[in-house]
mmCIF file of C-alpha atoms and ligand atoms in Angstrom:
data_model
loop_
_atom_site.group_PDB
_atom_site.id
_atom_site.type_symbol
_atom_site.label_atom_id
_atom_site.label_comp_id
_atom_site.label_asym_id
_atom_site.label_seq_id
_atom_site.Cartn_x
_atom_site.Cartn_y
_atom_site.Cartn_z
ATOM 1 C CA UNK V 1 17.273 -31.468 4.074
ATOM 2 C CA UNK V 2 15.193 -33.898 2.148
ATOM 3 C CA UNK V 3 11.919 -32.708 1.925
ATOM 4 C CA UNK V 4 12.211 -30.188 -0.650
ATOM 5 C CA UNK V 5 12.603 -26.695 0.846
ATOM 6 C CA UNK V 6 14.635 -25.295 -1.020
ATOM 7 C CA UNK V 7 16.729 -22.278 1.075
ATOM 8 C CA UNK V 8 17.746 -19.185 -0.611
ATOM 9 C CA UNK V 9 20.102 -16.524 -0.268
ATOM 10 C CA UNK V 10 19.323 -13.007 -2.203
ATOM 11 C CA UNK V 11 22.254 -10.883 -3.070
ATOM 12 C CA UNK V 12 21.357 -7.839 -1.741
ATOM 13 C CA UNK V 13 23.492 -5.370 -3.863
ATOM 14 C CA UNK V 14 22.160 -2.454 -5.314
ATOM 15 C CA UNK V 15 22.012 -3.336 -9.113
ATOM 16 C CA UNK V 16 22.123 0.520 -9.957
ATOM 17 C CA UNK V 17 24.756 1.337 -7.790
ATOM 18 C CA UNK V 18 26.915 -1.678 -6.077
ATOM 19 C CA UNK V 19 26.283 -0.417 -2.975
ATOM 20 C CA UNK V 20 24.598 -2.911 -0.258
ATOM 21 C CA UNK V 21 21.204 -2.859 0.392
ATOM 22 C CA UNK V 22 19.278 -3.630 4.270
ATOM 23 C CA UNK V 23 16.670 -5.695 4.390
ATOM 24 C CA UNK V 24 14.537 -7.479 7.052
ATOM 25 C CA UNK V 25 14.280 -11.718 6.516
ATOM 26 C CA UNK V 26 11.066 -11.812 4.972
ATOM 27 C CA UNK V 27 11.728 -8.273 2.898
ATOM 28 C CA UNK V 28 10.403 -8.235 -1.519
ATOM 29 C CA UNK V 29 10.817 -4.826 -1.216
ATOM 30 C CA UNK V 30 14.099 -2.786 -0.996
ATOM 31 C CA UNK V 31 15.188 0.848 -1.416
ATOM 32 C CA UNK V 32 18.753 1.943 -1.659
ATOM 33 C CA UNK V 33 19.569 4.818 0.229
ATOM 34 C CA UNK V 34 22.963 5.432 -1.671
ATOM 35 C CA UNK V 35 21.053 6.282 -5.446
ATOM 36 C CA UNK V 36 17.505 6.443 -4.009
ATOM 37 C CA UNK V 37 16.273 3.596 -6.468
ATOM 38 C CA UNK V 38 13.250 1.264 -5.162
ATOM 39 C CA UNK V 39 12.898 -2.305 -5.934
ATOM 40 C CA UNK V 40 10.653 -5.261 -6.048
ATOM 41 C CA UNK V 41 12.063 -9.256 -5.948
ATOM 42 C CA UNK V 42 10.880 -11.129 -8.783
ATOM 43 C CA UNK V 43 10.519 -14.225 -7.155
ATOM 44 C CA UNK V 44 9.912 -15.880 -10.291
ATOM 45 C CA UNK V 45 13.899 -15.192 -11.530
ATOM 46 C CA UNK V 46 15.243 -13.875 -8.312
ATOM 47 C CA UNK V 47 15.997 -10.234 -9.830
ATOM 48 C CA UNK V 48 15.400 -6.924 -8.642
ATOM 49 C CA UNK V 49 13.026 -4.831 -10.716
ATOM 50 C CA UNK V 50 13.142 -1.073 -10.562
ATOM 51 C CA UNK V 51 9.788 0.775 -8.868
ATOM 52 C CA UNK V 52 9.566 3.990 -8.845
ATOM 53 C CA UNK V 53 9.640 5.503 -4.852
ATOM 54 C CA UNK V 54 9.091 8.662 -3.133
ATOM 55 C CA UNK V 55 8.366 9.578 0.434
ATOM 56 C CA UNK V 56 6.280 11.401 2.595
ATOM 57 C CA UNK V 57 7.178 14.884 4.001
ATOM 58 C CA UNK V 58 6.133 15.576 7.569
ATOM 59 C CA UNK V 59 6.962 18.701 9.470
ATOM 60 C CA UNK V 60 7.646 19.051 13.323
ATOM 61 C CA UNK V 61 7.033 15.366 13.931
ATOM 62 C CA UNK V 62 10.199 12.856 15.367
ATOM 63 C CA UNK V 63 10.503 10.460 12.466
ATOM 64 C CA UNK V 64 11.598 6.794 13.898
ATOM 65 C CA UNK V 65 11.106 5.040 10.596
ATOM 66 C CA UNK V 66 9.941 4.990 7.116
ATOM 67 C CA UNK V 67 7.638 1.833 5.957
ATOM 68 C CA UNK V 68 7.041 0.508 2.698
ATOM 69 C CA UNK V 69 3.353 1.363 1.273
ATOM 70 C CA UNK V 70 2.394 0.315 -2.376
ATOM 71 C CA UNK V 71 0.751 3.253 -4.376
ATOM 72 C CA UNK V 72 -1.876 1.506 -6.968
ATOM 73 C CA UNK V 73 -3.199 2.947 -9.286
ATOM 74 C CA UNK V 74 -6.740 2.016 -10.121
ATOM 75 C CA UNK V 75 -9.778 2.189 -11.921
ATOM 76 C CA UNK V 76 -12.815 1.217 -10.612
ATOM 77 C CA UNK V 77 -16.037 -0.030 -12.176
ATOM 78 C CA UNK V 78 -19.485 -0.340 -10.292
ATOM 79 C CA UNK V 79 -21.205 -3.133 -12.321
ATOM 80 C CA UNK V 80 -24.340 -3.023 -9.818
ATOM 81 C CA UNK V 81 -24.842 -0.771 -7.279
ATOM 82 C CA UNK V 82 -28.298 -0.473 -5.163
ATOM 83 C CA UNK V 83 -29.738 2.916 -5.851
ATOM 84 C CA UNK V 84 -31.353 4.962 -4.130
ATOM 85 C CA UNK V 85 -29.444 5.265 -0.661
ATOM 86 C CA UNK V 86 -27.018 8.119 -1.868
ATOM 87 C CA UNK V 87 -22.991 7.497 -2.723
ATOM 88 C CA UNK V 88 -20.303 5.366 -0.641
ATOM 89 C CA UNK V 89 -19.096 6.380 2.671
ATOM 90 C CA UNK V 90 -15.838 4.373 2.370
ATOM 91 C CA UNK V 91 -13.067 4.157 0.399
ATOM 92 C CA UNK V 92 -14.904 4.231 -2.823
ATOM 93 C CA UNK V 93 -15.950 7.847 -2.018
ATOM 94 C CA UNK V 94 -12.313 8.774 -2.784
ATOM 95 C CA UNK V 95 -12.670 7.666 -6.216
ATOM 96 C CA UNK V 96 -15.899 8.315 -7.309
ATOM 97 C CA UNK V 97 -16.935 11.435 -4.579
ATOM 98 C CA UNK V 98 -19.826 11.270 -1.852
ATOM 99 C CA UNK V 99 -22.227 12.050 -3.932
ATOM 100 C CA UNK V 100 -20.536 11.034 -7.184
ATOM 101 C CA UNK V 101 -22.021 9.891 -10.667
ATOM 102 C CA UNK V 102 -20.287 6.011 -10.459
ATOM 103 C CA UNK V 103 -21.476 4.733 -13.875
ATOM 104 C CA UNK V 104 -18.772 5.992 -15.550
ATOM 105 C CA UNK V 105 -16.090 4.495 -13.518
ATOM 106 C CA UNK V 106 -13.648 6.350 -11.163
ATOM 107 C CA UNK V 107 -9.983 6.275 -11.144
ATOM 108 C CA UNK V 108 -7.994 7.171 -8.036
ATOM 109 C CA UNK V 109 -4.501 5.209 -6.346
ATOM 110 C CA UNK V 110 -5.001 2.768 -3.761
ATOM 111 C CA UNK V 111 -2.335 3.495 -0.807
ATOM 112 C CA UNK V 112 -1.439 0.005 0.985
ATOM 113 C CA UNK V 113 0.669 -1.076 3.697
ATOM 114 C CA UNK V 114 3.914 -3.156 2.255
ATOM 115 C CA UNK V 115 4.730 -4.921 6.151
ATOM 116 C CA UNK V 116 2.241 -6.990 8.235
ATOM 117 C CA UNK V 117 0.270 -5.734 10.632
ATOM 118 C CA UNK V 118 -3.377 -6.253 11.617
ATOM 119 C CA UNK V 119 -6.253 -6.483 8.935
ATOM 120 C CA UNK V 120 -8.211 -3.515 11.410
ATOM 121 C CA UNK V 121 -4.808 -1.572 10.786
ATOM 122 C CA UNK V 122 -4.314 -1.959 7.014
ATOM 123 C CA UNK V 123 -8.305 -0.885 6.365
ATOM 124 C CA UNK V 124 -7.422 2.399 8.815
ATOM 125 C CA UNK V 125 -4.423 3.218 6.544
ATOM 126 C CA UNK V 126 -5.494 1.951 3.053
ATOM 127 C CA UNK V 127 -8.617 4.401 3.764
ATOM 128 C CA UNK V 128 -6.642 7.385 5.493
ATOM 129 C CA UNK V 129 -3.618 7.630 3.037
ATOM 130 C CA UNK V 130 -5.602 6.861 -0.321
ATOM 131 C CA UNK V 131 -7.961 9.725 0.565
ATOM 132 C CA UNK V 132 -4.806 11.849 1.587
ATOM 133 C CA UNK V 133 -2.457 11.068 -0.844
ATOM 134 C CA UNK V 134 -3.026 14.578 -3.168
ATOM 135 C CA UNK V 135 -2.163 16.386 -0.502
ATOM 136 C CA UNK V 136 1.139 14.741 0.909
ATOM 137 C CA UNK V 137 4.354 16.535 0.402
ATOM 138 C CA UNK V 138 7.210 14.586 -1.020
ATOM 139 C CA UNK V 139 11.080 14.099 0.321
ATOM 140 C CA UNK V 140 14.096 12.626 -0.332
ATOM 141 C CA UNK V 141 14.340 9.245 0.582
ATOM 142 C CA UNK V 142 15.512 7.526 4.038
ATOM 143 C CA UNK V 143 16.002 3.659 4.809
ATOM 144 C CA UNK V 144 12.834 1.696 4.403
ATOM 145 C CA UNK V 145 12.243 -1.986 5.825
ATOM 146 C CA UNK V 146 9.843 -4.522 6.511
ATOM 147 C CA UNK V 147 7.773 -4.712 3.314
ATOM 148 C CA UNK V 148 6.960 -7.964 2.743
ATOM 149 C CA UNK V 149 4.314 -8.149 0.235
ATOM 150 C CA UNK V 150 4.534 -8.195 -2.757
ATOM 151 C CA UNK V 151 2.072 -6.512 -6.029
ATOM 152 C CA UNK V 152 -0.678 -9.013 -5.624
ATOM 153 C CA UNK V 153 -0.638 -9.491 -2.020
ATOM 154 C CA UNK V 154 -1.495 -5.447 -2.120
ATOM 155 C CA UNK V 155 -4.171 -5.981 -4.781
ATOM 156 C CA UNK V 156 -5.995 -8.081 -2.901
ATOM 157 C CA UNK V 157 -5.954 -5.814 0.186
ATOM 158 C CA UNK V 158 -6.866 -3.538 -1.669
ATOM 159 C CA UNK V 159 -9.934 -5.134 -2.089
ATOM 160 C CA UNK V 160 -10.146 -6.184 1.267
ATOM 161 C CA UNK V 161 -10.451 -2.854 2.552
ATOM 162 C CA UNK V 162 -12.630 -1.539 -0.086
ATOM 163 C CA UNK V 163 -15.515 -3.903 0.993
ATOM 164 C CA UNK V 164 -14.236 -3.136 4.890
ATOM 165 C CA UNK V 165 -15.242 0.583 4.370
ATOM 166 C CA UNK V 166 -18.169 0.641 2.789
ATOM 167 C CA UNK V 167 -19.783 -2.442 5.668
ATOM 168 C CA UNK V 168 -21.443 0.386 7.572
ATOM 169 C CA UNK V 169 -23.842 -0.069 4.616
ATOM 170 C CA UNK V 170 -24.817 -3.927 4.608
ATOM 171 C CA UNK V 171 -27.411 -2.900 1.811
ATOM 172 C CA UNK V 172 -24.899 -1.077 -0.462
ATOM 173 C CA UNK V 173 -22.457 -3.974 0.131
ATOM 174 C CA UNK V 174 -24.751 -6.719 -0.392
ATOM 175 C CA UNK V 175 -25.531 -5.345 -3.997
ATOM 176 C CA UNK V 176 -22.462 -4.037 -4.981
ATOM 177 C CA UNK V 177 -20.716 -5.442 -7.909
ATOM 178 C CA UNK V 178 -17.273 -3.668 -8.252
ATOM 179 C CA UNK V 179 -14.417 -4.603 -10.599
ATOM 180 C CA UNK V 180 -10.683 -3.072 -10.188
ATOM 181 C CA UNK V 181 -8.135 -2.257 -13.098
ATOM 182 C CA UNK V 182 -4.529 -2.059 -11.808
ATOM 183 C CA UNK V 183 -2.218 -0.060 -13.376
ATOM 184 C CA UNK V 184 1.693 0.300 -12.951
ATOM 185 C CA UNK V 185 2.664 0.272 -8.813
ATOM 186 C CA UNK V 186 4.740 2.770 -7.216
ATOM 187 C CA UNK V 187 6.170 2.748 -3.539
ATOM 188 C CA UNK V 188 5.990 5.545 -0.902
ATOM 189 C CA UNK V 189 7.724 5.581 1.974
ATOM 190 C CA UNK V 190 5.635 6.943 5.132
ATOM 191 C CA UNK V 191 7.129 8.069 8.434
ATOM 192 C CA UNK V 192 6.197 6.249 11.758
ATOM 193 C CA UNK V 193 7.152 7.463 15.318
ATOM 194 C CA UNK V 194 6.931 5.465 17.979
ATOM 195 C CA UNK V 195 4.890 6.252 21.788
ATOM 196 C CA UNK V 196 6.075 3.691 24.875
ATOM 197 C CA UNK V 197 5.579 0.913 23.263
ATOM 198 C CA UNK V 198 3.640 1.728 20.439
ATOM 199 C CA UNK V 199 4.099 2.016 16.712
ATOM 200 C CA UNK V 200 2.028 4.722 14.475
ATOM 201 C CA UNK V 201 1.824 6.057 11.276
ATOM 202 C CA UNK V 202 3.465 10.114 12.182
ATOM 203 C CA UNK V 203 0.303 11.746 10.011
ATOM 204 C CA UNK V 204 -3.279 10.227 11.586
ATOM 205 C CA UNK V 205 -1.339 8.068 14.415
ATOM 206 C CA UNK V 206 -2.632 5.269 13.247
ATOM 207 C CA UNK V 207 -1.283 2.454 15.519
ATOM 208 C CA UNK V 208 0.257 -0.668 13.681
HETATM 209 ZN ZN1 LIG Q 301 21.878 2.062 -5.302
#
């Protein structure tokens, strides 16, 4: 070809282990079932870089798959915030409570979808699983495709569905000034089961 594009293949070998790794086309995320090591392609050098990974535990549910959700850990600063009309109702509630004091800034871990689905989708999970994510049970891990984004590509959802939870409050939202602190990501594997011809998250049956 001579426009440019340049085409490449990624050796998909675990670098812990040796032992091959699946992976969908458009995958920057990979988890070896053989050690139970995570990953993340640096796309600037083409390496794998360990991430730490764990999954969630569900009882009495039929499992069809695990998919890919960053864990981000966060602290959040209100710069300006309306008073007067009580705490957020969205997202933000999980880190700084209902009623919470919010000039201090609140720290809590952002839970966000790793594969593509709809915007609607990602603000029903980001919201579900970061306010559920103390009380998940962890398990051993299990194959996990389709995550295709990447750290910032979660950031910025992140953000995305911050702002999408609180809109039931057009005041709050108009006047809220709100910067986020990343910290170190994780991955966590959640299980999905599958009705007729739909996919959904096995906890809330969220559909995707
Ligand atoms: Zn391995």
């Amino acid at each position: 070809m001579s426009d440019g594009f340049e085409f490449r293949l990624v050796p998909l070998d675990c670098p812990t282990c040796g032992a091959g790794i699946q992976a969908l086309g458009e995958d920057v995320v990979y988890y070896c079932t053989a050690c139970r090591n995570g990953y993340l392609l640096d796309q600037s050098d083409w390496s794998l870089r360990r991430i730490e990974t764990a999954f969630v535990a569900t009882a009495h549910i039929q499992v069809q798959e695990y998919r890919p959700f960053w864990l981000l850990p966060a602290k959040v600063d209100i710069h300006q915030h309306q008073a007067g009309n009580g705490g957020f109702t969205g997202i933000l509630s999980a880190f700084f409570g209902e009623e919470g004091a919010f000039y201090d800034g609140g720290q809590g871990i952002f839970a966000v979808p790793a594969f593509q689905t709809s915007l609607e989708s990602v603000t029903r999970l980001v919201r579900s699983y970061t306010e559920a994510l103390p009380e998940l049970k962890e398990k051993l891990g299990e194959r996990l495709l389709g995550g295709c984004y990447g750290r910032q590509d979660a950031e910025k959802l992140a953000h995305y569905a911050l702002i999408a939870t609180e809109v039931d409050k057009p005041k709050v939202l108009l006047d809220l000034k709100y910067e986020i602190e990343f910290g170190e990501p994780r991955l966590l594997g959640v299980p999905f089961t599958k009705k007729a011809d739909a996919t959904m998250d096995a906890v809330f049956g969220i559909e995707v």
